[in-house]
């Protein structure tokens, strides 16, 4: 039976570290980190995410600025808001909640955010920095996963890691982070042949597919570390990961639950990025 990697507990540790970093920063520079969250439209899930991010900021002492714009906001208007936030001394981090309405080009918006305030780590500058192994601000979900792996003391050197999913926000940056820790990384996607066989050989499995129970318990190698990024709503309205938890937990050495696994880590790493951005701003001042 595997041990659970408790995302809530590790996220609480990260938040405690952040709190003391903020006190230190305030003491040294008088600066209070600030995060601007921009929401366009009224998608109910996005509203919940934005509200939770605001609450999480307040808890650790980050100022939160919420900008809610109507769904028919034009791209130019959104870009003008971002330009203002880029120039604001009170704002160290800018997060534009995705997805955006279809008449707005997401890539244009992502590139409009100053790379020094890009706390999502999605700007091509930050993607490039991560790729060459000199990260500045890194995407929150894979950073959270790395922190979870660190917490169990597993050395990734020479390990076979299989990442299922190749999105720009999870799969690709995840693979790069594992690679930089000297794992041998395989990335699987919808065109990959025989994913089961690839997962069977993995010491570390990262599931970021978006399909409940996609990774079967019997695919997991004995003693593997299994990290489930997926958040799926089942027909019964329950949250489920991408991994068949029961079967996988009989084989894995460590496994993350859903909920209570990677999810809480993502927000914690967003707060951490905001503090990092504030530190950069204070050094540049
Ligand atoms: P995307 O939809 O952007 O990417 C999904 C990836 O899975 C794609 O690369 C896709 O392949 C691959 N895929 C889909 N179907 C299959 C299949 N049948 N076989 C193999 N590969 C497949 O999702 P995200 O990366 O944004 O998110 C993945 C999951 O993680 C979702 O459940 C999401 O809700 C969750 N998530 C959780 C977060 C957290 O904080 N815990 C944060 C972000 C996401 P292809 O590229 O070929 O289409």
Coordinates of C-alpha atoms and ligand atoms in Angstrom, one line a residue:
X1 CA 0.0 0.0 0.0
X2 CA 1.3 3.4 -0.9
X3 CA 1.8 6.5 1.2
X4 CA -0.2 9.6 0.4
X5 CA 1.5 12.8 -0.5
X6 CA -0.7 15.3 1.2
X7 CA -1.0 18.4 -1.0
X8 CA -2.9 20.4 1.7
X9 CA -0.2 19.8 4.3
X10 CA 2.7 20.7 1.9
X11 CA 0.8 23.7 0.6
X12 CA 0.4 24.9 4.3
X13 CA 4.1 24.6 4.8
X14 CA 4.7 26.6 1.6
X15 CA 2.3 29.3 2.8
X16 CA 4.0 29.5 6.2
X17 CA 7.4 30.0 4.4
X18 CA 5.8 32.7 2.3
X19 CA 4.4 34.5 5.3
X20 CA 7.8 34.8 6.9
X21 CA 9.4 35.8 3.5
X22 CA 6.8 38.6 3.3
X23 CA 7.5 39.8 6.8
X24 CA 11.2 39.9 6.0
X25 CA 10.6 41.7 2.7
X26 CA 8.4 44.3 4.5
X27 CA 11.0 44.8 7.2
X28 CA 13.9 45.3 4.7
X29 CA 12.2 47.2 1.9
X30 CA 8.7 48.4 3.2
X31 CA 7.2 46.5 0.3
X32 CA 4.0 44.5 0.5
X33 CA 3.6 42.1 -2.5
X34 CA 0.6 42.7 -4.7
X35 CA -1.2 40.3 -7.1
X36 CA -3.7 41.5 -9.7
X37 CA -6.1 38.9 -11.0
X38 CA -8.0 39.7 -14.2
X39 CA -11.2 37.9 -15.0
X40 CA -13.1 38.5 -18.3
X41 CA -16.6 37.2 -18.4
X42 CA -18.7 35.3 -15.8
X43 CA -17.6 31.7 -16.2
X44 CA -18.7 30.2 -12.8
X45 CA -15.6 28.0 -12.4
X46 CA -13.3 30.9 -13.2
X47 CA -15.2 33.0 -10.6
X48 CA -14.5 30.4 -7.9
X49 CA -10.8 30.2 -8.9
X50 CA -10.4 33.9 -8.8
X51 CA -12.2 34.2 -5.4
X52 CA -10.0 31.5 -4.0
X53 CA -6.9 33.1 -5.2
X54 CA -7.9 36.4 -3.6
X55 CA -8.6 34.7 -0.3
X56 CA -5.3 32.8 -0.4
X57 CA -3.5 36.1 -1.0
X58 CA -5.1 37.7 2.0
X59 CA -4.2 34.8 4.3
X60 CA -0.5 35.2 3.7
X61 CA -0.4 39.0 3.5
X62 CA -0.3 39.6 -0.2
X63 CA -2.5 42.5 -1.5
X64 CA -5.0 41.3 -4.0
X65 CA -6.4 43.5 -6.8
X66 CA -9.3 41.9 -8.7
X67 CA -10.4 43.3 -12.1
X68 CA -13.6 41.8 -13.4
X69 CA -14.5 42.8 -16.9
X70 CA -17.6 41.9 -18.9
X71 CA -17.6 39.0 -21.4
X72 CA -17.8 41.4 -24.4
X73 CA -14.7 43.4 -23.4
X74 CA -12.5 44.0 -26.4
X75 CA -8.9 42.8 -26.7
X76 CA -7.6 46.4 -26.9
X77 CA -9.3 47.2 -23.6
X78 CA -7.9 44.2 -21.9
X79 CA -4.4 45.0 -23.3
X80 CA -4.7 48.5 -22.0
X81 CA -5.6 47.2 -18.5
X82 CA -2.6 44.9 -18.6
X83 CA -0.3 47.8 -19.7
X84 CA -1.5 49.8 -16.7
X85 CA -0.8 46.9 -14.3
X86 CA 2.6 46.4 -15.9
X87 CA 3.4 49.9 -14.9
X88 CA 1.9 49.9 -11.4
X89 CA 4.2 49.8 -8.4
X90 CA 1.6 48.2 -6.2
X91 CA 1.3 45.2 -8.5
X92 CA 4.1 42.6 -8.5
X93 CA 2.2 39.8 -10.1
X94 CA -0.4 39.7 -12.9
X95 CA -2.7 36.7 -13.5
X96 CA -5.1 36.7 -16.4
X97 CA -7.6 33.9 -15.7
X98 CA -7.9 31.5 -18.6
X99 CA -9.8 30.6 -20.7
X100 CA -10.6 34.0 -22.2
X101 CA -13.7 34.6 -24.4
X102 CA -13.1 33.4 -28.0
X103 CA -12.8 36.9 -29.5
X104 CA -9.6 37.5 -27.5
X105 CA -6.4 35.9 -28.5
X106 CA -4.8 34.3 -25.5
X107 CA -1.3 34.3 -26.8
X108 CA -1.4 38.0 -27.4
X109 CA -2.7 38.6 -23.9
X110 CA 0.0 36.3 -22.3
X111 CA 2.7 38.1 -24.2
X112 CA 1.4 41.5 -23.1
X113 CA 2.1 40.7 -19.4
X114 CA 5.5 41.9 -18.3
X115 CA 7.7 38.7 -17.9
X116 CA 8.8 40.0 -14.5
X117 CA 5.2 40.1 -13.3
X118 CA 4.1 36.9 -15.2
X119 CA 3.3 34.8 -12.0
X120 CA 1.7 32.1 -14.2
X121 CA 5.1 31.6 -15.9
X122 CA 3.3 31.4 -19.3
X123 CA 5.1 34.3 -21.1
X124 CA 7.4 33.0 -23.9
X125 CA 10.4 34.7 -22.1
X126 CA 9.7 32.6 -19.0
X127 CA 9.1 29.5 -21.1
X128 CA 12.5 30.1 -22.8
X129 CA 14.2 30.7 -19.4
X130 CA 12.8 27.4 -18.1
X131 CA 13.8 25.6 -21.3
X132 CA 17.5 26.6 -21.0
X133 CA 17.5 25.8 -17.3
X134 CA 17.7 29.4 -16.0
X135 CA 14.1 29.8 -14.8
X136 CA 12.7 33.1 -13.6
X137 CA 9.0 32.6 -12.9
X138 CA 7.9 29.0 -13.5
X139 CA 4.4 27.6 -14.1
X140 CA 2.6 27.0 -10.8
X141 CA 1.2 23.4 -11.2
X142 CA 4.5 21.7 -12.3
X143 CA 6.4 23.7 -9.7
X144 CA 3.9 22.4 -7.1
X145 CA 4.5 18.8 -8.3
X146 CA 8.3 19.3 -8.0
X147 CA 7.9 20.5 -4.5
X148 CA 5.8 17.4 -3.7
X149 CA 8.4 15.1 -5.1
X150 CA 11.1 17.0 -3.1
X151 CA 9.0 16.5 0.1
X152 CA 9.3 12.7 -0.2
X153 CA 13.0 12.9 -0.7
X154 CA 13.2 11.0 -4.0
X155 CA 16.3 11.7 -6.0
X156 CA 15.2 12.0 -9.7
X157 CA 18.7 11.3 -11.1
X158 CA 18.5 8.5 -13.7
X159 CA 14.9 7.8 -12.9
X160 CA 12.4 7.0 -15.7
X161 CA 9.7 9.6 -15.6
X162 CA 6.6 9.4 -17.8
X163 CA 4.5 12.6 -18.2
X164 CA 1.1 11.9 -19.8
X165 CA -0.1 15.2 -21.3
X166 CA 1.8 17.8 -23.3
X167 CA -0.1 21.1 -22.6
X168 CA 1.9 24.3 -22.3
X169 CA 0.7 24.8 -18.7
X170 CA 1.3 21.4 -17.3
X171 CA 2.8 18.6 -19.4
X172 CA 5.6 20.4 -21.2
X173 CA 7.0 22.5 -18.3
X174 CA 6.6 19.4 -16.1
X175 CA 8.8 17.4 -18.4
X176 CA 11.4 20.2 -18.5
X177 CA 11.5 20.4 -14.7
X178 CA 12.0 16.7 -14.4
X179 CA 14.7 16.7 -17.1
X180 CA 16.6 19.5 -15.2
X181 CA 16.6 17.2 -12.2
X182 CA 18.3 14.5 -14.4
X183 CA 15.3 12.2 -14.9
X184 CA 15.0 10.5 -18.2
X185 CA 11.7 11.8 -19.5
X186 CA 9.1 10.4 -21.8
X187 CA 6.1 12.7 -22.8
X188 CA 2.9 10.9 -23.9
X189 CA -0.1 12.5 -25.7
X190 CA -3.1 11.6 -27.7
X191 CA -1.1 10.2 -30.6
X192 CA 1.3 8.1 -28.5
X193 CA 1.2 4.4 -29.1
X194 CA 0.8 2.0 -26.2
X195 CA 0.8 4.4 -23.3
X196 CA 0.2 1.5 -20.9
X197 CA 3.6 0.0 -21.8
X198 CA 5.4 3.3 -21.3
X199 CA 3.7 3.9 -17.9
X200 CA 4.6 0.3 -16.9
X201 CA 8.3 1.2 -17.2
X202 CA 8.1 4.5 -15.2
X203 CA 9.6 5.2 -11.8
X204 CA 7.7 8.5 -11.7
X205 CA 4.3 8.9 -13.4
X206 CA 2.7 12.3 -13.9
X207 CA -0.8 12.2 -15.2
X208 CA -2.1 15.5 -16.7
X209 CA -4.7 14.3 -19.3
X210 CA -8.1 15.5 -18.1
X211 CA -9.8 12.1 -18.3
X212 CA -11.1 10.4 -15.1
X213 CA -9.3 7.1 -14.4
X214 CA -7.3 7.2 -17.7
X215 CA -4.2 5.7 -16.0
X216 CA -5.1 2.2 -14.9
X217 CA -3.9 0.8 -11.6
X218 CA -2.4 -2.3 -13.2
X219 CA -0.1 -0.1 -15.4
X220 CA 1.7 1.2 -12.3
X221 CA 5.1 -0.4 -11.6
X222 CA 5.6 -1.6 -8.1
X223 CA 7.2 1.2 -6.0
X224 CA 6.5 4.0 -8.6
X225 CA 5.7 7.5 -7.5
X226 CA 2.4 8.6 -8.9
X227 CA 1.4 12.2 -9.2
X228 CA -2.2 12.9 -10.4
X229 CA -2.7 16.4 -11.8
X230 CA -6.1 15.7 -13.3
X231 CA -9.2 17.3 -12.0
X232 CA -12.3 15.8 -13.5
X233 CA -16.0 15.9 -12.6
X234 CA -17.6 12.5 -12.7
X235 CA -21.2 11.8 -13.8
X236 CA -22.1 11.6 -10.1
X237 CA -20.7 15.1 -9.6
X238 CA -17.6 14.0 -7.7
X239 CA -14.0 15.1 -8.3
X240 CA -11.7 12.4 -9.7
X241 CA -8.2 12.3 -10.9
X242 CA -6.7 10.9 -14.1
X243 CA -5.4 7.8 -12.2
X244 CA -7.5 4.9 -10.9
X245 CA -6.6 5.6 -7.3
X246 CA -7.5 2.3 -5.7
X247 CA -5.6 0.1 -8.0
X248 CA -2.6 2.5 -8.4
X249 CA -2.3 2.9 -4.6
X250 CA -1.8 -0.9 -4.2
X251 CA 1.4 -0.7 -6.3
X252 CA 2.8 2.8 -5.9
X253 CA 5.2 3.8 -3.1
X254 CA 3.7 7.3 -3.0
X255 CA 0.6 8.7 -4.6
X256 CA -1.3 12.0 -4.6
X257 CA -5.1 12.1 -4.0
X258 CA -7.7 14.1 -5.9
X259 CA -8.9 16.3 -4.3
X260 CA -6.2 17.4 -1.8
X261 CA -3.2 16.6 -3.9
X262 CA -1.7 18.9 -6.6
X263 CA -4.7 21.3 -6.5
X264 CA -3.7 23.1 -3.3
X265 CA -0.1 23.2 -4.4
X266 CA -0.9 25.2 -7.5
X267 CA -2.3 28.1 -5.5
X268 CA 0.6 28.0 -3.0
X269 CA 3.1 28.2 -5.8
X270 CA 1.2 31.2 -7.3
X271 CA 1.7 33.0 -4.0
X272 CA 5.3 32.0 -4.0
X273 CA 5.8 33.4 -7.5
X274 CA 4.2 36.6 -6.4
X275 CA 6.7 37.0 -3.6
X276 CA 9.5 36.1 -6.0
X277 CA 8.3 38.8 -8.4
X278 CA 8.1 41.3 -5.5
X279 CA 11.7 40.5 -4.5
X280 CA 12.8 41.1 -8.1
X281 CA 11.0 44.4 -8.1
X282 CA 12.6 45.4 -4.8
X283 CA 16.1 44.6 -6.2
X284 CA 15.4 46.5 -9.4
X285 CA 14.1 49.6 -7.4
Ligands
LIG1 P1 -5.1 19.9 -21.8 O1 -6.5 19.5 -22.3 O2 -4.6 21.2 -22.3 O3 -4.1 18.8 -22.2 C1 -4.4 17.4 -22.0 C2 -3.3 16.6 -22.6 O4 -3.7 15.2 -22.5 C3 -3.0 16.9 -24.1 O5 -1.6 16.9 -24.3 C4 -3.6 15.7 -24.8 O6 -2.9 15.2 -25.9 C5 -3.5 14.6 -23.7 N1 -4.6 13.6 -23.9 C6 -5.9 13.8 -24.0 N2 -6.5 12.7 -24.2 C7 -5.6 11.7 -24.3 C8 -5.6 10.3 -24.6 N3 -6.7 9.6 -24.8 N4 -4.4 9.7 -24.6 C9 -3.3 10.3 -24.3 N5 -3.2 11.6 -24.1 C10 -4.3 12.3 -24.1 O7 -5.2 19.8 -20.2 P2 -4.2 20.5 -19.1 O8 -2.8 20.1 -19.3 O9 -4.6 21.9 -18.9 O10 -4.8 19.8 -17.8 C11 -4.8 18.4 -17.7 C12 -5.6 18.0 -16.4 O11 -5.0 18.6 -15.3 C13 -7.0 18.5 -16.4 O12 -7.8 17.5 -15.7 C14 -7.0 19.8 -15.7 O13 -8.2 20.0 -15.1 C15 -6.0 19.4 -14.6 N6 -5.3 20.6 -14.1 C16 -5.1 20.6 -12.7 C17 -4.5 21.6 -12.1 C18 -4.3 21.6 -10.7 O14 -4.0 22.6 -10.1 N7 -4.3 20.4 -10.1 C19 -3.9 22.8 -12.9 C20 -4.1 22.6 -14.3 C21 -4.7 21.6 -14.9 P3 -2.8 16.1 -27.3 O15 -1.8 17.2 -27.0 O16 -2.3 15.2 -28.3 O17 -4.2 16.6 -27.5

